[in-house]
mmCIF file of C-alpha atoms and ligand atoms in Angstrom:
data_model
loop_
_atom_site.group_PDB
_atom_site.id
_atom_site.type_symbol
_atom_site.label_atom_id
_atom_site.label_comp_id
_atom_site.label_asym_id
_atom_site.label_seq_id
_atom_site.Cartn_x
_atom_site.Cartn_y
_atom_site.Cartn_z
ATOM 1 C CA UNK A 1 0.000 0.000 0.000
ATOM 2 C CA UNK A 2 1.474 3.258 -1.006
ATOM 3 C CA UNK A 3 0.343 6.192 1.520
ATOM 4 C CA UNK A 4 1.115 10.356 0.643
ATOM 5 C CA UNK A 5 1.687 13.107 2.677
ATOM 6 C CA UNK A 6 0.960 16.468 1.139
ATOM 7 C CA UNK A 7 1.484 19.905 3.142
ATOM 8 C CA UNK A 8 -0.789 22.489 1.644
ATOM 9 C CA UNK A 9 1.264 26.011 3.090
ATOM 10 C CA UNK A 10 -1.769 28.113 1.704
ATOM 11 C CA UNK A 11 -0.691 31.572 1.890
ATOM 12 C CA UNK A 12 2.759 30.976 4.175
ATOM 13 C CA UNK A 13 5.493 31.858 5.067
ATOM 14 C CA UNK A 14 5.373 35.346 3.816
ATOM 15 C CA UNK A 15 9.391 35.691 2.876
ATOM 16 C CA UNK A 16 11.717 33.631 0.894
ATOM 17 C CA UNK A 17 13.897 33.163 3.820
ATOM 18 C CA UNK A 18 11.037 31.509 6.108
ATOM 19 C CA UNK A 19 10.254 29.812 3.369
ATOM 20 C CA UNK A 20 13.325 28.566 2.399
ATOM 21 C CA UNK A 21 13.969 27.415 6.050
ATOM 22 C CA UNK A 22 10.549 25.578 5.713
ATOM 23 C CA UNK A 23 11.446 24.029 2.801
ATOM 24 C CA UNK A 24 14.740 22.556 3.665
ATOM 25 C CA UNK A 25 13.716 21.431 7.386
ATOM 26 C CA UNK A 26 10.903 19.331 5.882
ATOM 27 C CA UNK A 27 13.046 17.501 3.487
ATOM 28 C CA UNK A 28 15.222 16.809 6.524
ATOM 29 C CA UNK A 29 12.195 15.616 8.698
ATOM 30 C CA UNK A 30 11.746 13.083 6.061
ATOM 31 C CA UNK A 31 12.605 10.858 3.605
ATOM 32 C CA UNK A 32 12.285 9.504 0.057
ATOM 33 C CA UNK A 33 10.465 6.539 0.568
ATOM 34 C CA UNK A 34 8.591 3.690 -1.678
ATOM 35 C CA UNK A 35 5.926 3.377 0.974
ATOM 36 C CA UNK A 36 5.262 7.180 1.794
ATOM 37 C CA UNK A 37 5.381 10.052 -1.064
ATOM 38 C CA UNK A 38 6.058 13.380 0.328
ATOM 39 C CA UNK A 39 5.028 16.844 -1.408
ATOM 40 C CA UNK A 40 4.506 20.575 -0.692
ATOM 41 C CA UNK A 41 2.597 23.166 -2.419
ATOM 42 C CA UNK A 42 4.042 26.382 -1.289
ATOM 43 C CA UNK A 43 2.780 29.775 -2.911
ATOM 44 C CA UNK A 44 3.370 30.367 -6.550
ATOM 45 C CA UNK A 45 6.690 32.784 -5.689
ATOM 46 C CA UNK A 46 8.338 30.446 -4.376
ATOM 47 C CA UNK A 47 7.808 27.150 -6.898
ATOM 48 C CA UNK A 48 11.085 27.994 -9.053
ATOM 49 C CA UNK A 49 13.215 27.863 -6.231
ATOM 50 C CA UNK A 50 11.700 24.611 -4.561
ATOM 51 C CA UNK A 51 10.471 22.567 -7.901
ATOM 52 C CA UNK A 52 13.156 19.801 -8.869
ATOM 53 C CA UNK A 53 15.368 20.456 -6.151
ATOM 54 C CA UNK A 54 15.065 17.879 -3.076
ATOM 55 C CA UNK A 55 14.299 13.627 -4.415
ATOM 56 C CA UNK A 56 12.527 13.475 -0.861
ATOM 57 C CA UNK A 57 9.799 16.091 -1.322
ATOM 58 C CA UNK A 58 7.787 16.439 -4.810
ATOM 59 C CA UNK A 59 6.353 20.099 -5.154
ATOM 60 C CA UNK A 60 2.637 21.096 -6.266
ATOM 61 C CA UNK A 61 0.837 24.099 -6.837
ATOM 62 C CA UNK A 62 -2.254 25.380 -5.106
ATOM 63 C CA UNK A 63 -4.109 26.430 -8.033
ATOM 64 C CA UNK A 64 -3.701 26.564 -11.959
ATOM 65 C CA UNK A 65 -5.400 28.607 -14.431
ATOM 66 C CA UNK A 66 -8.442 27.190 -17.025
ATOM 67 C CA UNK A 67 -6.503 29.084 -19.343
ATOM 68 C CA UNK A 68 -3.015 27.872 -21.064
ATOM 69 C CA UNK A 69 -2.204 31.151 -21.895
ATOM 70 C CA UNK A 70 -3.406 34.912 -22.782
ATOM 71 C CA UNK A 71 -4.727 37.624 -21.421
ATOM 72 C CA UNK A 72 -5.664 36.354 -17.750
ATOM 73 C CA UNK A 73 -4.168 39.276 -15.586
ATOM 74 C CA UNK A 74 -2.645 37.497 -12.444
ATOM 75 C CA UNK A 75 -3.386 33.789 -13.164
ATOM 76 C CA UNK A 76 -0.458 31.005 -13.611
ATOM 77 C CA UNK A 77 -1.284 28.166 -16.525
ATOM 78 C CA UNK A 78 -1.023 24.662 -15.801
ATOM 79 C CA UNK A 79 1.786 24.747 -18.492
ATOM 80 C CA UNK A 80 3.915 27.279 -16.459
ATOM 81 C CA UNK A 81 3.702 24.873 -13.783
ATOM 82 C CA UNK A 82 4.720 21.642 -14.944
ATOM 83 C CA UNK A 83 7.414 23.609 -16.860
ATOM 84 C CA UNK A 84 8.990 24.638 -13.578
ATOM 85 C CA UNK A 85 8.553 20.404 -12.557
ATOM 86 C CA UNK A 86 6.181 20.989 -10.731
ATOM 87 C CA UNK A 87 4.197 17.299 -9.858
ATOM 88 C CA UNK A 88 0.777 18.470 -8.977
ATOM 89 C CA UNK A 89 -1.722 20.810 -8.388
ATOM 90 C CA UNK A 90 -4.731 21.146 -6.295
ATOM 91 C CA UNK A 91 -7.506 22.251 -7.283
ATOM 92 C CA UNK A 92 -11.314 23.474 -6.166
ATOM 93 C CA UNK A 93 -10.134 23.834 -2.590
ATOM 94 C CA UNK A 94 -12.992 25.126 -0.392
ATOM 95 C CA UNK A 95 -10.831 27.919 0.116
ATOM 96 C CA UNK A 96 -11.112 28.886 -3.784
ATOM 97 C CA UNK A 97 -14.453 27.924 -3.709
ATOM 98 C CA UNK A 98 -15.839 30.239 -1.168
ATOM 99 C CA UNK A 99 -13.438 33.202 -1.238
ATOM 100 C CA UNK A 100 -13.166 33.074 -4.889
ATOM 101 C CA UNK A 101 -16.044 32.023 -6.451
ATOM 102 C CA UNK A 102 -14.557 28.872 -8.386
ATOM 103 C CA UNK A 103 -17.285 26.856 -9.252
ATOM 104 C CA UNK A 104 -17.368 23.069 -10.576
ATOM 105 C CA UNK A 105 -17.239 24.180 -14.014
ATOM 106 C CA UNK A 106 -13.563 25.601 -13.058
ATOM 107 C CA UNK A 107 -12.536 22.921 -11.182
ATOM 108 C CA UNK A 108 -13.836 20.724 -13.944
ATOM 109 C CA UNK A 109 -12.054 22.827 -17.187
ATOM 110 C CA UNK A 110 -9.007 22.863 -14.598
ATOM 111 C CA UNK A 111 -8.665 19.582 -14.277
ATOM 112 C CA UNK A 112 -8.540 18.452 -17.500
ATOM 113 C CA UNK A 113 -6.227 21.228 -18.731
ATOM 114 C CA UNK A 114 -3.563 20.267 -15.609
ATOM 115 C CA UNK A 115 -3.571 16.648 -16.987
ATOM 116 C CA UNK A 116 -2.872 17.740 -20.518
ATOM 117 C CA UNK A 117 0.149 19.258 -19.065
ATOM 118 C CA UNK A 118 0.552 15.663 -17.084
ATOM 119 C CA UNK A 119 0.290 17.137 -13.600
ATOM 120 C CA UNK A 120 -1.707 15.248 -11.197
ATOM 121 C CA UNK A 121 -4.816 17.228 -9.899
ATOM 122 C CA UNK A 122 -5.591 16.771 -6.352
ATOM 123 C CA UNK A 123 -9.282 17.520 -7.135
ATOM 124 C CA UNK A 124 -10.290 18.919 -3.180
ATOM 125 C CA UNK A 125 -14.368 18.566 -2.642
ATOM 126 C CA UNK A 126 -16.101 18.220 0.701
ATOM 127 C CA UNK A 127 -19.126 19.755 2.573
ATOM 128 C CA UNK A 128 -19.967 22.962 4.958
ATOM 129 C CA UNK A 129 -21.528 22.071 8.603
ATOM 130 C CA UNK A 130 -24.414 23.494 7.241
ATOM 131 C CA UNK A 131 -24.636 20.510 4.381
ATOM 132 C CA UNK A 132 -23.664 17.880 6.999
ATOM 133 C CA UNK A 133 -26.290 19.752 9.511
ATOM 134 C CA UNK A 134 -28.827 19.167 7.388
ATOM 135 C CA UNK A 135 -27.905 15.660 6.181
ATOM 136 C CA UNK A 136 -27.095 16.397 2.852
ATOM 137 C CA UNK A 137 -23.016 15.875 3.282
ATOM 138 C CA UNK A 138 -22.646 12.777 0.626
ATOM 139 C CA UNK A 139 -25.239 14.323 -1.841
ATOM 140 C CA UNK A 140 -22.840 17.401 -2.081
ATOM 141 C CA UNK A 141 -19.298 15.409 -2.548
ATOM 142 C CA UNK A 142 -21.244 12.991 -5.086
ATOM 143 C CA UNK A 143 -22.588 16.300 -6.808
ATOM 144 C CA UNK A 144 -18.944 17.853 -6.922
ATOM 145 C CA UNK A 145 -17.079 14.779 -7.845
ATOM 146 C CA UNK A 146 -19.534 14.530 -10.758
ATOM 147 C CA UNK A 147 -19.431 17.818 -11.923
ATOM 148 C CA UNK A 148 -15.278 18.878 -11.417
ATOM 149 C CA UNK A 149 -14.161 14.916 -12.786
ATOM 150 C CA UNK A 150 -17.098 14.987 -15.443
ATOM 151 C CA UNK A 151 -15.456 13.663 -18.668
ATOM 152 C CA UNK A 152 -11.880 13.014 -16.793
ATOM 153 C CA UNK A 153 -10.049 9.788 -16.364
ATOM 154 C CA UNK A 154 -10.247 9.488 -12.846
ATOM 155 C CA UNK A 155 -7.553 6.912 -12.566
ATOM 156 C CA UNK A 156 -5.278 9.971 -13.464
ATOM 157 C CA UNK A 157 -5.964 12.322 -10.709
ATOM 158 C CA UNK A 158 -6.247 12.185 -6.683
ATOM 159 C CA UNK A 159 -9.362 13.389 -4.780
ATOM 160 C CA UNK A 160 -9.070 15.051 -1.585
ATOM 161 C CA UNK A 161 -12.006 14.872 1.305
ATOM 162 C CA UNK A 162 -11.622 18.370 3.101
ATOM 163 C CA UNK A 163 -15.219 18.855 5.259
ATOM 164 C CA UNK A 164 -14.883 22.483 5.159
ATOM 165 C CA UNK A 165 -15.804 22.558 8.787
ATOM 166 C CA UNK A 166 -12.699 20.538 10.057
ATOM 167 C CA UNK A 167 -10.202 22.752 7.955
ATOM 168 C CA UNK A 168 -8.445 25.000 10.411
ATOM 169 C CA UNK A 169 -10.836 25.171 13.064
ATOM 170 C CA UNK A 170 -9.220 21.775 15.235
ATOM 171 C CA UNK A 171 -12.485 19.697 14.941
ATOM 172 C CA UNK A 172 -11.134 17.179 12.563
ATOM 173 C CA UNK A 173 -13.815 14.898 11.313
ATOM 174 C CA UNK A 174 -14.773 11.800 12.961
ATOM 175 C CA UNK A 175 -12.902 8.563 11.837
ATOM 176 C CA UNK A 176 -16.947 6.949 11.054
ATOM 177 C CA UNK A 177 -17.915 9.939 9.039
ATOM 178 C CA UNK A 178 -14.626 10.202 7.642
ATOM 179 C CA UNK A 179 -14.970 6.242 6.426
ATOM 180 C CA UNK A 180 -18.195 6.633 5.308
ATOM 181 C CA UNK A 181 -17.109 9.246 2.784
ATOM 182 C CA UNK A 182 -14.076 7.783 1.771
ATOM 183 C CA UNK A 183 -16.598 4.576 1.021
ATOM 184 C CA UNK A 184 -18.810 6.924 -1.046
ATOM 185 C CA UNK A 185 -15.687 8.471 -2.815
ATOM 186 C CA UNK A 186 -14.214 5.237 -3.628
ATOM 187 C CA UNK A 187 -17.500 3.981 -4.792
ATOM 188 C CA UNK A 188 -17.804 7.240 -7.485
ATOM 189 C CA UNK A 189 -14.147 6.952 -8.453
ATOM 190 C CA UNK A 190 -13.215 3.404 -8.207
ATOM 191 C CA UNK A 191 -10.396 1.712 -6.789
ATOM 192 C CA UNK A 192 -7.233 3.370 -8.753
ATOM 193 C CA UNK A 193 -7.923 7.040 -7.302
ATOM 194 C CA UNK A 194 -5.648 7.997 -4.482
ATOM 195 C CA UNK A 195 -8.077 9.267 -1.792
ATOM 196 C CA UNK A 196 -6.949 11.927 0.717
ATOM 197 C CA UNK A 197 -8.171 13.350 4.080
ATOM 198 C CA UNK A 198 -7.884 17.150 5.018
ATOM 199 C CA UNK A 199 -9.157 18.795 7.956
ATOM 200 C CA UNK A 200 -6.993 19.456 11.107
ATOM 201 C CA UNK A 201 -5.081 16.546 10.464
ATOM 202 C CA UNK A 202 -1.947 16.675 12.956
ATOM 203 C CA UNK A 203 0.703 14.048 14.460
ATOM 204 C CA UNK A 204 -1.945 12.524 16.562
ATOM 205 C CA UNK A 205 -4.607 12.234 14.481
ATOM 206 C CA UNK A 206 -3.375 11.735 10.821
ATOM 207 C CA UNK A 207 -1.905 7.954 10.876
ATOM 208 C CA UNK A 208 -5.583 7.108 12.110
ATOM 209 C CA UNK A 209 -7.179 8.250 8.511
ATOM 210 C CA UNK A 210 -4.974 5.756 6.517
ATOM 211 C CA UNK A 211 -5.060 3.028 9.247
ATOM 212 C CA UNK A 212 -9.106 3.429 10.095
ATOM 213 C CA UNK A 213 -10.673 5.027 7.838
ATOM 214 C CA UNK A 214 -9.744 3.879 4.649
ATOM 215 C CA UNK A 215 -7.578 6.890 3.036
ATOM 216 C CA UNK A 216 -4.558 6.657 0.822
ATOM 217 C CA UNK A 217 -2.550 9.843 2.477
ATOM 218 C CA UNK A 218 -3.480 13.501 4.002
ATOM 219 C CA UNK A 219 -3.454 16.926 2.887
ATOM 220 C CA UNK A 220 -2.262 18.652 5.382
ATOM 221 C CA UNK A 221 -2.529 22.236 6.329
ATOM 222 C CA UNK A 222 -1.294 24.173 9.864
ATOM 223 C CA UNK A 223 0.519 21.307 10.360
ATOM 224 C CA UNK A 224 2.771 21.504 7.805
ATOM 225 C CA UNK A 225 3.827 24.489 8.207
ATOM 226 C CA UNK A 226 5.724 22.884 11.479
ATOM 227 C CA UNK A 227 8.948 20.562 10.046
ATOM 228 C CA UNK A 228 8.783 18.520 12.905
ATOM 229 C CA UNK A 229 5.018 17.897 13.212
ATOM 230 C CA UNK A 230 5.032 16.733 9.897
ATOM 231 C CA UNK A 231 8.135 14.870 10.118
ATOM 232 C CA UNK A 232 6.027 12.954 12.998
ATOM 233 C CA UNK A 233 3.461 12.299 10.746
ATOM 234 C CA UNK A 234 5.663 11.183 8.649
ATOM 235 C CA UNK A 235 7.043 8.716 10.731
ATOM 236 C CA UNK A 236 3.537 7.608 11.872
ATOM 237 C CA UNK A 237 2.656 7.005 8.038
ATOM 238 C CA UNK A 238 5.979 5.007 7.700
ATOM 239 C CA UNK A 239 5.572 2.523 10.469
ATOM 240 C CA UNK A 240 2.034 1.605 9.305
ATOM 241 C CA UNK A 241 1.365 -1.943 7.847
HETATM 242 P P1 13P B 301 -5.782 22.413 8.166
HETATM 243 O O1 13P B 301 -4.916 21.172 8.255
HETATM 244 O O2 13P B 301 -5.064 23.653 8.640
HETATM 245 O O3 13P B 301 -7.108 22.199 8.788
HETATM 246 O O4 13P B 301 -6.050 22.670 6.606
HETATM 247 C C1 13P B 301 -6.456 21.629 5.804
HETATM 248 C C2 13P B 301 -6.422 22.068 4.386
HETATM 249 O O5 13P B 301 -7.173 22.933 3.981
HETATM 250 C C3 13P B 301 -5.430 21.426 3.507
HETATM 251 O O6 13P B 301 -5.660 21.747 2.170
#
């Protein structure tokens, strides 16, 4: 069973020296590994200096444009990014979503531009507390999975369960809810789609996704922005069966 750990850095650290620093301690807090693949998607500024540069950690961006090219004032193509080696990208994170209106139609035209480029999407989906309040928490991940991987081979890309109301707030889902989803995923995607867990994932709680719950890594946010909390998930991942 191969297992990933991916450290989503959102918008940190805010200078090249933290980030640098970042960079380098995480490739020392781990290791290249056939059982556990490492990556981090730090901000776009600081891609070129990361991308290609440590065999232990792979690097990924945290968005891509619909567009390959033109006029598309402040956006970064697909193509620019698996130019600079870049391995993957996420996209539709509930981040996007919400503060920036992407829609399934984005995620979806995303998608299949990023694999005609032959990054990997991480295609992020997952429901609000007031979906999951009001039971409709699988009806809205089945409704974004078919919508952002409509037309996509799905054996190509990775899928990401965030619940929007575990990310950042320290109520990470509950390993039954978060097995019933990956269940649900699994079922829409089939067997050959890596399946990740995001929410408030830490050194305690992470191994338990992969071990419990049925997930193939984590996406990983505060956390890994701390070298040695993730180098302790690391190590947690590693001495799974
Ligand atoms: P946290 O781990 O900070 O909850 O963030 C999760 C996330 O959004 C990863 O993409």
């Amino acid at each position: 069973m191969k297992y990933y750990l991916f450290g989503n850095w959102k918008c940190n650290p805010t200078n090249a020296q933290e980030a640098k620093k970042l960079f380098s301690d995480t490739a020392k807090g781990v290791k290249r590994s056939e059982k556990v693949e490492t990556a981090v998607f730090p901000p776009f500024c600081y891609l070129a200096e990361f991308a290609g540069k440590k065999k232990e950690v792979a690097i990924g961006a945290q968005n891509c444009c619909f567009k390959e090219s033109g006029a598309f004032t402040g956006e970064v193509s697909p193509k620019q990014i698996a130019d600079l080696e870049c391995k993957y990208v996420l996209i539709g994170h509930s981040e996007r979503r919400k503060l920036f209106f992407e829609t399934d139609g984005f995620v979806n035209e995303k998608t299949k531009l990023a694999l005609s480029f032959d990054l990997i999407p991480v295609v992020c989906v997952g429901e609000t507390d007031e979906d999951r309040t009001a039971g409709r928490a699988v009806e809205v991940v089945k409704n974004q999975l078919a919508a952002g991987l409509k037309d996509v081979d799905v054996k190509k890309v990775f899928a990401a369960y965030e619940p929007v109301w575990a990310i950042g707030t320290g109520k990470a889902c509950g390993i039954a809810e978060a097995r019933e989803m990956a269940r649900v995923i699994r079922e829409v995607l089939g067997p050959d789609t890596p399946i990740l867990y995001g929410g408030s994932a830490n050194a305690k709680n992470g191994a338990v996704y992969l071990k419990e719950a049925g997930y193939n890594g984590l996406l990983v946010g505060g956390a890994s922005l701390k070298a040695d909390e993730f180098a302790k998930m690391f190590q947690e991942i590693e001495g799974l069966e």
